[in-house]
mmCIF file with all atom_site columns, C-alpha atoms in Angstrom:
data_model
loop_
_atom_site.group_PDB
_atom_site.id
_atom_site.type_symbol
_atom_site.label_atom_id
_atom_site.label_alt_id
_atom_site.label_comp_id
_atom_site.label_asym_id
_atom_site.label_entity_id
_atom_site.label_seq_id
_atom_site.pdbx_PDB_ins_code
_atom_site.Cartn_x
_atom_site.Cartn_y
_atom_site.Cartn_z
_atom_site.occupancy
_atom_site.B_iso_or_equiv
_atom_site.pdbx_formal_charge
_atom_site.auth_seq_id
_atom_site.auth_comp_id
_atom_site.auth_asym_id
_atom_site.auth_atom_id
_atom_site.pdbx_PDB_model_num
ATOM 1   C CA . UNK R 1 1   ? -140.660 132.765 -215.387 1.00 60.00 ? 114 UNK R CA 1
ATOM 2   C CA . UNK R 1 2   ? -137.183 132.718 -216.846 1.00 65.00 ? 115 UNK R CA 1
ATOM 3   C CA . UNK R 1 3   ? -135.627 129.302 -217.449 1.00 75.00 ? 116 UNK R CA 1
ATOM 4   C CA . UNK R 1 4   ? -131.832 129.676 -217.090 1.00 88.00 ? 117 UNK R CA 1
ATOM 5   C CA . UNK R 1 5   ? -131.014 126.997 -214.460 1.00 90.00 ? 118 UNK R CA 1
ATOM 6   C CA . UNK R 1 6   ? -127.554 128.383 -213.632 1.00 93.00 ? 119 UNK R CA 1
ATOM 7   C CA . UNK R 1 7   ? -128.974 131.854 -213.022 1.00 94.00 ? 120 UNK R CA 1
ATOM 8   C CA . UNK R 1 8   ? -131.783 130.399 -210.881 1.00 94.00 ? 121 UNK R CA 1
ATOM 9   C CA . UNK R 1 9   ? -129.233 128.475 -208.796 1.00 94.00 ? 122 UNK R CA 1
ATOM 10  C CA . UNK R 1 10  ? -127.101 131.611 -208.375 1.00 96.00 ? 123 UNK R CA 1
ATOM 11  C CA . UNK R 1 11  ? -130.162 133.551 -207.210 1.00 97.00 ? 124 UNK R CA 1
ATOM 12  C CA . UNK R 1 12  ? -131.141 130.828 -204.735 1.00 96.00 ? 125 UNK R CA 1
ATOM 13  C CA . UNK R 1 13  ? -127.577 130.726 -203.407 1.00 96.00 ? 126 UNK R CA 1
ATOM 14  C CA . UNK R 1 14  ? -127.664 134.503 -203.021 1.00 97.00 ? 127 UNK R CA 1
ATOM 15  C CA . UNK R 1 15  ? -130.988 134.176 -201.193 1.00 97.00 ? 128 UNK R CA 1
ATOM 16  C CA . UNK R 1 16  ? -129.362 131.724 -198.757 1.00 96.00 ? 129 UNK R CA 1
ATOM 17  C CA . UNK R 1 17  ? -126.602 134.261 -198.093 1.00 96.00 ? 130 UNK R CA 1
ATOM 18  C CA . UNK R 1 18  ? -129.174 137.015 -197.505 1.00 97.00 ? 131 UNK R CA 1
ATOM 19  C CA . UNK R 1 19  ? -131.254 134.776 -195.255 1.00 96.00 ? 132 UNK R CA 1
ATOM 20  C CA . UNK R 1 20  ? -128.239 133.834 -193.127 1.00 95.00 ? 133 UNK R CA 1
ATOM 21  C CA . UNK R 1 21  ? -126.968 137.417 -192.958 1.00 96.00 ? 134 UNK R CA 1
ATOM 22  C CA . UNK R 1 22  ? -130.169 139.467 -192.676 1.00 96.00 ? 135 UNK R CA 1
ATOM 23  C CA . UNK R 1 23  ? -132.825 137.012 -191.556 1.00 94.00 ? 136 UNK R CA 1
ATOM 24  C CA . UNK R 1 24  ? -136.143 136.215 -193.150 1.00 92.00 ? 137 UNK R CA 1
ATOM 25  C CA . UNK R 1 25  ? -137.373 139.804 -192.929 1.00 93.00 ? 138 UNK R CA 1
ATOM 26  C CA . UNK R 1 26  ? -134.363 140.928 -194.966 1.00 95.00 ? 139 UNK R CA 1
ATOM 27  C CA . UNK R 1 27  ? -135.028 138.406 -197.712 1.00 96.00 ? 140 UNK R CA 1
ATOM 28  C CA . UNK R 1 28  ? -136.426 140.525 -200.527 1.00 96.00 ? 141 UNK R CA 1
ATOM 29  C CA . UNK R 1 29  ? -136.077 140.232 -204.274 1.00 97.00 ? 142 UNK R CA 1
ATOM 30  C CA . UNK R 1 30  ? -134.069 143.455 -204.236 1.00 97.00 ? 143 UNK R CA 1
ATOM 31  C CA . UNK R 1 31  ? -131.667 142.059 -201.590 1.00 97.00 ? 144 UNK R CA 1
ATOM 32  C CA . UNK R 1 32  ? -131.263 138.836 -203.586 1.00 97.00 ? 145 UNK R CA 1
ATOM 33  C CA . UNK R 1 33  ? -130.537 140.793 -206.763 1.00 97.00 ? 146 UNK R CA 1
ATOM 34  C CA . UNK R 1 34  ? -127.883 142.823 -204.927 1.00 97.00 ? 147 UNK R CA 1
ATOM 35  C CA . UNK R 1 35  ? -126.283 139.738 -203.356 1.00 97.00 ? 148 UNK R CA 1
ATOM 36  C CA . UNK R 1 36  ? -126.199 137.973 -206.730 1.00 97.00 ? 149 UNK R CA 1
ATOM 37  C CA . UNK R 1 37  ? -124.829 141.124 -208.410 1.00 96.00 ? 150 UNK R CA 1
ATOM 38  C CA . UNK R 1 38  ? -127.539 141.059 -211.078 1.00 96.00 ? 151 UNK R CA 1
ATOM 39  C CA . UNK R 1 39  ? -129.776 143.849 -212.359 1.00 95.00 ? 152 UNK R CA 1
ATOM 40  C CA . UNK R 1 40  ? -132.685 144.817 -210.133 1.00 96.00 ? 153 UNK R CA 1
ATOM 41  C CA . UNK R 1 41  ? -135.777 142.832 -211.052 1.00 95.00 ? 154 UNK R CA 1
ATOM 42  C CA . UNK R 1 42  ? -133.912 139.653 -211.992 1.00 96.00 ? 155 UNK R CA 1
ATOM 43  C CA . UNK R 1 43  ? -135.159 137.633 -209.004 1.00 96.00 ? 156 UNK R CA 1
ATOM 44  C CA . UNK R 1 44  ? -138.718 138.693 -209.772 1.00 95.00 ? 157 UNK R CA 1
ATOM 45  C CA . UNK R 1 45  ? -138.274 137.210 -213.244 1.00 95.00 ? 158 UNK R CA 1
ATOM 46  C CA . UNK R 1 46  ? -137.323 133.820 -211.744 1.00 95.00 ? 159 UNK R CA 1
ATOM 47  C CA . UNK R 1 47  ? -139.671 133.483 -208.768 1.00 95.00 ? 160 UNK R CA 1
ATOM 48  C CA . UNK R 1 48  ? -143.409 134.089 -208.796 1.00 94.00 ? 161 UNK R CA 1
ATOM 49  C CA . UNK R 1 49  ? -143.481 135.182 -205.159 1.00 93.00 ? 162 UNK R CA 1
ATOM 50  C CA . UNK R 1 50  ? -141.492 135.330 -201.957 1.00 92.00 ? 163 UNK R CA 1
ATOM 51  C CA . UNK R 1 51  ? -143.078 132.000 -200.992 1.00 90.00 ? 164 UNK R CA 1
ATOM 52  C CA . UNK R 1 52  ? -141.787 130.488 -204.236 1.00 92.00 ? 165 UNK R CA 1
ATOM 53  C CA . UNK R 1 53  ? -138.309 131.791 -203.411 1.00 94.00 ? 166 UNK R CA 1
ATOM 54  C CA . UNK R 1 54  ? -138.534 130.368 -199.850 1.00 92.00 ? 167 UNK R CA 1
ATOM 55  C CA . UNK R 1 55  ? -139.556 126.975 -201.258 1.00 89.00 ? 168 UNK R CA 1
ATOM 56  C CA . UNK R 1 56  ? -136.567 126.977 -203.614 1.00 91.00 ? 169 UNK R CA 1
ATOM 57  C CA . UNK R 1 57  ? -134.266 128.002 -200.756 1.00 93.00 ? 170 UNK R CA 1
ATOM 58  C CA . UNK R 1 58  ? -135.627 125.184 -198.553 1.00 89.00 ? 171 UNK R CA 1
ATOM 59  C CA . UNK R 1 59  ? -134.743 122.523 -201.105 1.00 85.00 ? 172 UNK R CA 1
ATOM 60  C CA . UNK R 1 60  ? -131.349 124.004 -201.929 1.00 89.00 ? 173 UNK R CA 1
ATOM 61  C CA . UNK R 1 61  ? -130.257 124.394 -198.288 1.00 87.00 ? 174 UNK R CA 1
ATOM 62  C CA . UNK R 1 62  ? -131.315 120.886 -197.468 1.00 80.00 ? 175 UNK R CA 1
ATOM 63  C CA . UNK R 1 63  ? -129.277 119.479 -200.365 1.00 80.00 ? 176 UNK R CA 1
ATOM 64  C CA . UNK R 1 64  ? -126.258 121.665 -199.598 1.00 79.00 ? 177 UNK R CA 1
ATOM 65  C CA . UNK R 1 65  ? -125.964 120.681 -195.930 1.00 80.00 ? 178 UNK R CA 1
ATOM 66  C CA . UNK R 1 66  ? -126.642 116.977 -196.477 1.00 78.00 ? 179 UNK R CA 1
ATOM 67  C CA . UNK R 1 67  ? -123.638 114.710 -195.945 1.00 78.00 ? 180 UNK R CA 1
ATOM 68  C CA . UNK R 1 68  ? -121.589 113.726 -198.955 1.00 79.00 ? 181 UNK R CA 1
ATOM 69  C CA . UNK R 1 69  ? -122.951 110.309 -200.026 1.00 83.00 ? 182 UNK R CA 1
ATOM 70  C CA . UNK R 1 70  ? -119.455 108.864 -200.599 1.00 87.00 ? 183 UNK R CA 1
ATOM 71  C CA . UNK R 1 71  ? -118.264 109.967 -197.159 1.00 83.00 ? 184 UNK R CA 1
ATOM 72  C CA . UNK R 1 72  ? -121.399 108.528 -195.577 1.00 82.00 ? 185 UNK R CA 1
ATOM 73  C CA . UNK R 1 73  ? -120.950 105.214 -197.393 1.00 85.00 ? 186 UNK R CA 1
ATOM 74  C CA . UNK R 1 74  ? -117.311 105.039 -196.307 1.00 86.00 ? 187 UNK R CA 1
ATOM 75  C CA . UNK R 1 75  ? -118.308 105.686 -192.694 1.00 83.00 ? 188 UNK R CA 1
ATOM 76  C CA . UNK R 1 76  ? -121.006 103.008 -192.807 1.00 85.00 ? 189 UNK R CA 1
ATOM 77  C CA . UNK R 1 77  ? -118.486 100.482 -194.196 1.00 88.00 ? 190 UNK R CA 1
ATOM 78  C CA . UNK R 1 78  ? -116.758 100.511 -190.783 1.00 91.00 ? 191 UNK R CA 1
ATOM 79  C CA . UNK R 1 79  ? -117.827 98.007  -188.123 1.00 93.00 ? 192 UNK R CA 1
ATOM 80  C CA . UNK R 1 80  ? -120.847 99.333  -186.177 1.00 93.00 ? 193 UNK R CA 1
ATOM 81  C CA . UNK R 1 81  ? -119.849 100.747 -182.797 1.00 92.00 ? 194 UNK R CA 1
ATOM 82  C CA . UNK R 1 82  ? -120.688 103.415 -180.268 1.00 92.00 ? 195 UNK R CA 1
ATOM 83  C CA . UNK R 1 83  ? -117.477 105.202 -181.272 1.00 92.00 ? 196 UNK R CA 1
ATOM 84  C CA . UNK R 1 84  ? -118.607 105.253 -184.921 1.00 92.00 ? 197 UNK R CA 1
ATOM 85  C CA . UNK R 1 85  ? -121.872 106.910 -183.839 1.00 94.00 ? 198 UNK R CA 1
ATOM 86  C CA . UNK R 1 86  ? -119.896 109.483 -181.831 1.00 94.00 ? 199 UNK R CA 1
ATOM 87  C CA . UNK R 1 87  ? -117.528 110.131 -184.749 1.00 91.00 ? 200 UNK R CA 1
ATOM 88  C CA . UNK R 1 88  ? -120.459 110.630 -187.130 1.00 91.00 ? 201 UNK R CA 1
ATOM 89  C CA . UNK R 1 89  ? -121.971 113.164 -184.696 1.00 93.00 ? 202 UNK R CA 1
ATOM 90  C CA . UNK R 1 90  ? -118.625 114.979 -184.485 1.00 92.00 ? 203 UNK R CA 1
ATOM 91  C CA . UNK R 1 91  ? -118.566 114.995 -188.289 1.00 90.00 ? 204 UNK R CA 1
ATOM 92  C CA . UNK R 1 92  ? -122.057 116.546 -188.415 1.00 89.00 ? 205 UNK R CA 1
ATOM 93  C CA . UNK R 1 93  ? -120.998 119.136 -185.855 1.00 90.00 ? 206 UNK R CA 1
ATOM 94  C CA . UNK R 1 94  ? -117.915 120.059 -187.895 1.00 88.00 ? 207 UNK R CA 1
ATOM 95  C CA . UNK R 1 95  ? -120.081 120.365 -191.021 1.00 87.00 ? 208 UNK R CA 1
ATOM 96  C CA . UNK R 1 96  ? -122.327 122.845 -189.198 1.00 88.00 ? 209 UNK R CA 1
ATOM 97  C CA . UNK R 1 97  ? -119.407 125.109 -188.399 1.00 85.00 ? 210 UNK R CA 1
ATOM 98  C CA . UNK R 1 98  ? -117.850 124.699 -191.866 1.00 87.00 ? 211 UNK R CA 1
ATOM 99  C CA . UNK R 1 99  ? -121.193 125.326 -193.619 1.00 88.00 ? 212 UNK R CA 1
ATOM 100 C CA . UNK R 1 100 ? -122.273 128.044 -191.202 1.00 91.00 ? 213 UNK R CA 1
ATOM 101 C CA . UNK R 1 101 ? -124.219 130.058 -193.784 1.00 93.00 ? 214 UNK R CA 1
ATOM 102 C CA . UNK R 1 102 ? -126.386 127.108 -194.806 1.00 92.00 ? 215 UNK R CA 1
ATOM 103 C CA . UNK R 1 103 ? -127.168 126.142 -191.224 1.00 92.00 ? 216 UNK R CA 1
ATOM 104 C CA . UNK R 1 104 ? -127.941 129.738 -190.195 1.00 94.00 ? 217 UNK R CA 1
ATOM 105 C CA . UNK R 1 105 ? -130.237 130.056 -193.202 1.00 95.00 ? 218 UNK R CA 1
ATOM 106 C CA . UNK R 1 106 ? -131.968 126.828 -192.151 1.00 93.00 ? 219 UNK R CA 1
ATOM 107 C CA . UNK R 1 107 ? -132.498 128.262 -188.654 1.00 94.00 ? 220 UNK R CA 1
ATOM 108 C CA . UNK R 1 108 ? -134.001 131.376 -190.216 1.00 95.00 ? 221 UNK R CA 1
ATOM 109 C CA . UNK R 1 109 ? -136.292 129.204 -192.338 1.00 94.00 ? 222 UNK R CA 1
ATOM 110 C CA . UNK R 1 110 ? -137.440 127.371 -189.202 1.00 94.00 ? 223 UNK R CA 1
ATOM 111 C CA . UNK R 1 111 ? -138.307 130.678 -187.549 1.00 95.00 ? 224 UNK R CA 1
ATOM 112 C CA . UNK R 1 112 ? -140.087 131.936 -190.650 1.00 94.00 ? 225 UNK R CA 1
ATOM 113 C CA . UNK R 1 113 ? -142.036 128.652 -190.770 1.00 95.00 ? 226 UNK R CA 1
ATOM 114 C CA . UNK R 1 114 ? -143.686 129.581 -187.467 1.00 95.00 ? 227 UNK R CA 1
ATOM 115 C CA . UNK R 1 115 ? -145.415 132.420 -189.356 1.00 94.00 ? 228 UNK R CA 1
ATOM 116 C CA . UNK R 1 116 ? -146.034 130.742 -192.721 1.00 93.00 ? 229 UNK R CA 1
ATOM 117 C CA . UNK R 1 117 ? -148.159 127.573 -192.657 1.00 94.00 ? 230 UNK R CA 1
ATOM 118 C CA . UNK R 1 118 ? -147.162 126.499 -196.200 1.00 91.00 ? 231 UNK R CA 1
ATOM 119 C CA . UNK R 1 119 ? -143.465 126.824 -195.395 1.00 92.00 ? 232 UNK R CA 1
ATOM 120 C CA . UNK R 1 120 ? -144.015 125.014 -192.086 1.00 94.00 ? 233 UNK R CA 1
ATOM 121 C CA . UNK R 1 121 ? -145.681 122.113 -193.902 1.00 94.00 ? 234 UNK R CA 1
ATOM 122 C CA . UNK R 1 122 ? -142.885 121.825 -196.468 1.00 90.00 ? 235 UNK R CA 1
ATOM 123 C CA . UNK R 1 123 ? -140.057 122.213 -193.961 1.00 92.00 ? 236 UNK R CA 1
ATOM 124 C CA . UNK R 1 124 ? -141.690 119.723 -191.597 1.00 94.00 ? 237 UNK R CA 1
ATOM 125 C CA . UNK R 1 125 ? -141.996 117.227 -194.446 1.00 93.00 ? 238 UNK R CA 1
ATOM 126 C CA . UNK R 1 126 ? -138.343 117.647 -195.470 1.00 90.00 ? 239 UNK R CA 1
ATOM 127 C CA . UNK R 1 127 ? -136.937 117.449 -191.924 1.00 92.00 ? 240 UNK R CA 1
ATOM 128 C CA . UNK R 1 128 ? -139.220 114.547 -190.962 1.00 95.00 ? 241 UNK R CA 1
ATOM 129 C CA . UNK R 1 129 ? -138.111 112.584 -194.039 1.00 92.00 ? 242 UNK R CA 1
ATOM 130 C CA . UNK R 1 130 ? -134.477 113.272 -193.175 1.00 90.00 ? 243 UNK R CA 1
ATOM 131 C CA . UNK R 1 131 ? -134.893 112.144 -189.574 1.00 94.00 ? 244 UNK R CA 1
ATOM 132 C CA . UNK R 1 132 ? -136.751 109.006 -190.680 1.00 96.00 ? 245 UNK R CA 1
ATOM 133 C CA . UNK R 1 133 ? -133.949 108.245 -193.167 1.00 92.00 ? 246 UNK R CA 1
ATOM 134 C CA . UNK R 1 134 ? -131.313 108.813 -190.463 1.00 92.00 ? 247 UNK R CA 1
ATOM 135 C CA . UNK R 1 135 ? -133.135 106.400 -188.132 1.00 96.00 ? 248 UNK R CA 1
ATOM 136 C CA . UNK R 1 136 ? -133.509 103.832 -190.919 1.00 95.00 ? 249 UNK R CA 1
ATOM 137 C CA . UNK R 1 137 ? -129.804 104.023 -191.830 1.00 91.00 ? 250 UNK R CA 1
ATOM 138 C CA . UNK R 1 138 ? -128.787 103.784 -188.177 1.00 94.00 ? 251 UNK R CA 1
ATOM 139 C CA . UNK R 1 139 ? -130.911 100.721 -187.500 1.00 95.00 ? 252 UNK R CA 1
ATOM 140 C CA . UNK R 1 140 ? -130.197 98.950  -190.800 1.00 93.00 ? 253 UNK R CA 1
ATOM 141 C CA . UNK R 1 141 ? -126.487 99.710  -190.369 1.00 92.00 ? 254 UNK R CA 1
ATOM 142 C CA . UNK R 1 142 ? -126.523 97.778  -187.103 1.00 94.00 ? 255 UNK R CA 1
ATOM 143 C CA . UNK R 1 143 ? -125.311 100.761 -185.098 1.00 95.00 ? 256 UNK R CA 1
ATOM 144 C CA . UNK R 1 144 ? -125.961 100.593 -181.359 1.00 95.00 ? 257 UNK R CA 1
ATOM 145 C CA . UNK R 1 145 ? -129.058 102.380 -180.079 1.00 95.00 ? 258 UNK R CA 1
ATOM 146 C CA . UNK R 1 146 ? -132.723 102.199 -180.922 1.00 95.00 ? 259 UNK R CA 1
ATOM 147 C CA . UNK R 1 147 ? -135.135 104.646 -182.586 1.00 96.00 ? 260 UNK R CA 1
ATOM 148 C CA . UNK R 1 148 ? -135.532 106.631 -179.360 1.00 96.00 ? 261 UNK R CA 1
ATOM 149 C CA . UNK R 1 149 ? -131.765 106.936 -178.898 1.00 96.00 ? 262 UNK R CA 1
ATOM 150 C CA . UNK R 1 150 ? -131.316 108.233 -182.448 1.00 96.00 ? 263 UNK R CA 1
ATOM 151 C CA . UNK R 1 151 ? -134.114 110.767 -181.925 1.00 97.00 ? 264 UNK R CA 1
ATOM 152 C CA . UNK R 1 152 ? -132.589 111.935 -178.632 1.00 97.00 ? 265 UNK R CA 1
ATOM 153 C CA . UNK R 1 153 ? -129.177 112.325 -180.268 1.00 97.00 ? 266 UNK R CA 1
ATOM 154 C CA . UNK R 1 154 ? -130.785 114.288 -183.120 1.00 96.00 ? 267 UNK R CA 1
ATOM 155 C CA . UNK R 1 155 ? -132.494 116.641 -180.661 1.00 97.00 ? 268 UNK R CA 1
ATOM 156 C CA . UNK R 1 156 ? -129.328 117.133 -178.591 1.00 96.00 ? 269 UNK R CA 1
ATOM 157 C CA . UNK R 1 157 ? -127.189 117.730 -181.685 1.00 95.00 ? 270 UNK R CA 1
ATOM 158 C CA . UNK R 1 158 ? -129.723 120.260 -182.992 1.00 94.00 ? 271 UNK R CA 1
ATOM 159 C CA . UNK R 1 159 ? -129.444 122.126 -179.693 1.00 95.00 ? 272 UNK R CA 1
ATOM 160 C CA . UNK R 1 160 ? -125.645 121.999 -179.735 1.00 94.00 ? 273 UNK R CA 1
ATOM 161 C CA . UNK R 1 161 ? -125.526 123.356 -183.273 1.00 92.00 ? 274 UNK R CA 1
ATOM 162 C CA . UNK R 1 162 ? -127.990 126.109 -182.358 1.00 93.00 ? 275 UNK R CA 1
ATOM 163 C CA . UNK R 1 163 ? -125.717 127.227 -179.509 1.00 93.00 ? 276 UNK R CA 1
ATOM 164 C CA . UNK R 1 164 ? -122.554 127.075 -181.595 1.00 91.00 ? 277 UNK R CA 1
ATOM 165 C CA . UNK R 1 165 ? -124.076 128.996 -184.484 1.00 92.00 ? 278 UNK R CA 1
ATOM 166 C CA . UNK R 1 166 ? -125.855 131.681 -182.484 1.00 92.00 ? 279 UNK R CA 1
ATOM 167 C CA . UNK R 1 167 ? -124.056 131.993 -179.118 1.00 92.00 ? 280 UNK R CA 1
ATOM 168 C CA . UNK R 1 168 ? -120.709 130.245 -179.508 1.00 88.00 ? 281 UNK R CA 1
ATOM 169 C CA . UNK R 1 169 ? -119.498 131.364 -176.084 1.00 89.00 ? 282 UNK R CA 1
ATOM 170 C CA . UNK R 1 170 ? -122.129 129.250 -174.292 1.00 92.00 ? 283 UNK R CA 1
ATOM 171 C CA . UNK R 1 171 ? -120.532 125.933 -175.272 1.00 88.00 ? 284 UNK R CA 1
ATOM 172 C CA . UNK R 1 172 ? -116.887 126.531 -176.163 1.00 85.00 ? 285 UNK R CA 1
ATOM 173 C CA . UNK R 1 173 ? -115.827 124.762 -179.353 1.00 84.00 ? 286 UNK R CA 1
ATOM 174 C CA . UNK R 1 174 ? -112.874 123.056 -177.689 1.00 87.00 ? 287 UNK R CA 1
ATOM 175 C CA . UNK R 1 175 ? -115.226 121.055 -175.434 1.00 88.00 ? 288 UNK R CA 1
ATOM 176 C CA . UNK R 1 176 ? -117.707 119.845 -178.029 1.00 92.00 ? 289 UNK R CA 1
ATOM 177 C CA . UNK R 1 177 ? -115.976 116.601 -179.000 1.00 92.00 ? 290 UNK R CA 1
ATOM 178 C CA . UNK R 1 178 ? -116.027 115.406 -175.381 1.00 94.00 ? 291 UNK R CA 1
ATOM 179 C CA . UNK R 1 179 ? -119.652 116.518 -174.999 1.00 94.00 ? 292 UNK R CA 1
ATOM 180 C CA . UNK R 1 180 ? -120.615 114.528 -178.089 1.00 95.00 ? 293 UNK R CA 1
ATOM 181 C CA . UNK R 1 181 ? -118.863 111.430 -176.732 1.00 94.00 ? 294 UNK R CA 1
ATOM 182 C CA . UNK R 1 182 ? -120.704 111.851 -173.417 1.00 95.00 ? 295 UNK R CA 1
ATOM 183 C CA . UNK R 1 183 ? -123.995 112.364 -175.261 1.00 96.00 ? 296 UNK R CA 1
ATOM 184 C CA . UNK R 1 184 ? -123.581 109.133 -177.192 1.00 95.00 ? 297 UNK R CA 1
ATOM 185 C CA . UNK R 1 185 ? -122.382 107.223 -174.104 1.00 94.00 ? 298 UNK R CA 1
ATOM 186 C CA . UNK R 1 186 ? -125.334 108.374 -172.023 1.00 94.00 ? 299 UNK R CA 1
ATOM 187 C CA . UNK R 1 187 ? -127.882 107.877 -174.770 1.00 95.00 ? 300 UNK R CA 1
ATOM 188 C CA . UNK R 1 188 ? -126.860 104.441 -176.083 1.00 93.00 ? 301 UNK R CA 1
ATOM 189 C CA . UNK R 1 189 ? -124.448 103.336 -173.370 1.00 78.00 ? 302 UNK R CA 1
ATOM 190 C CA . UNK R 1 190 ? -120.678 102.914 -173.411 1.00 67.00 ? 303 UNK R CA 1
ATOM 191 C CA . UNK R 1 191 ? -119.002 100.419 -175.715 1.00 63.00 ? 304 UNK R CA 1
ATOM 192 C CA . UNK R 1 192 ? -119.561 96.846  -174.609 1.00 55.00 ? 305 UNK R CA 1
ATOM 193 C CA . UNK R 1 193 ? -122.819 97.425  -172.717 1.00 54.00 ? 306 UNK R CA 1
#
């Protein structure tokens, strides 16, 4: 395997683009080479197999769609409130639309994981760790709502993002901020309760 880290990153980024655009079935070494504008066979020099490429893509997508640590720290420096929870969910929703390619690629990875046990195990581990970290931060940050509330919000937000990314006409974008406020209100209760 070739060891140029910048080239490897460029190939993984190209693979994310291919995955989001063409789906998992379209993710081939040849398609990655074309998307990265490199000579045919380059991806094969960097990845031992398609599974190796999918594993690299999983890690890269997860890092690319994660919130900026400084922005997260700044948000958590505010007094804990229901409105802060709602604003953080709106922020996540905006990130999904701004980073559409990464989120679509993640959806494709989830679908591909239903057919590939090794990918399913790795993706489950990564997503489970992220959810556990989100719950830990929420509870340690003194935000309103318990573990169940955070899990329910996660599940609802995942569904909202799925609709917006795949069938945006189902839930019009102009109504999402109010829906998120209602979701938080109904899950953890309005401010002061």
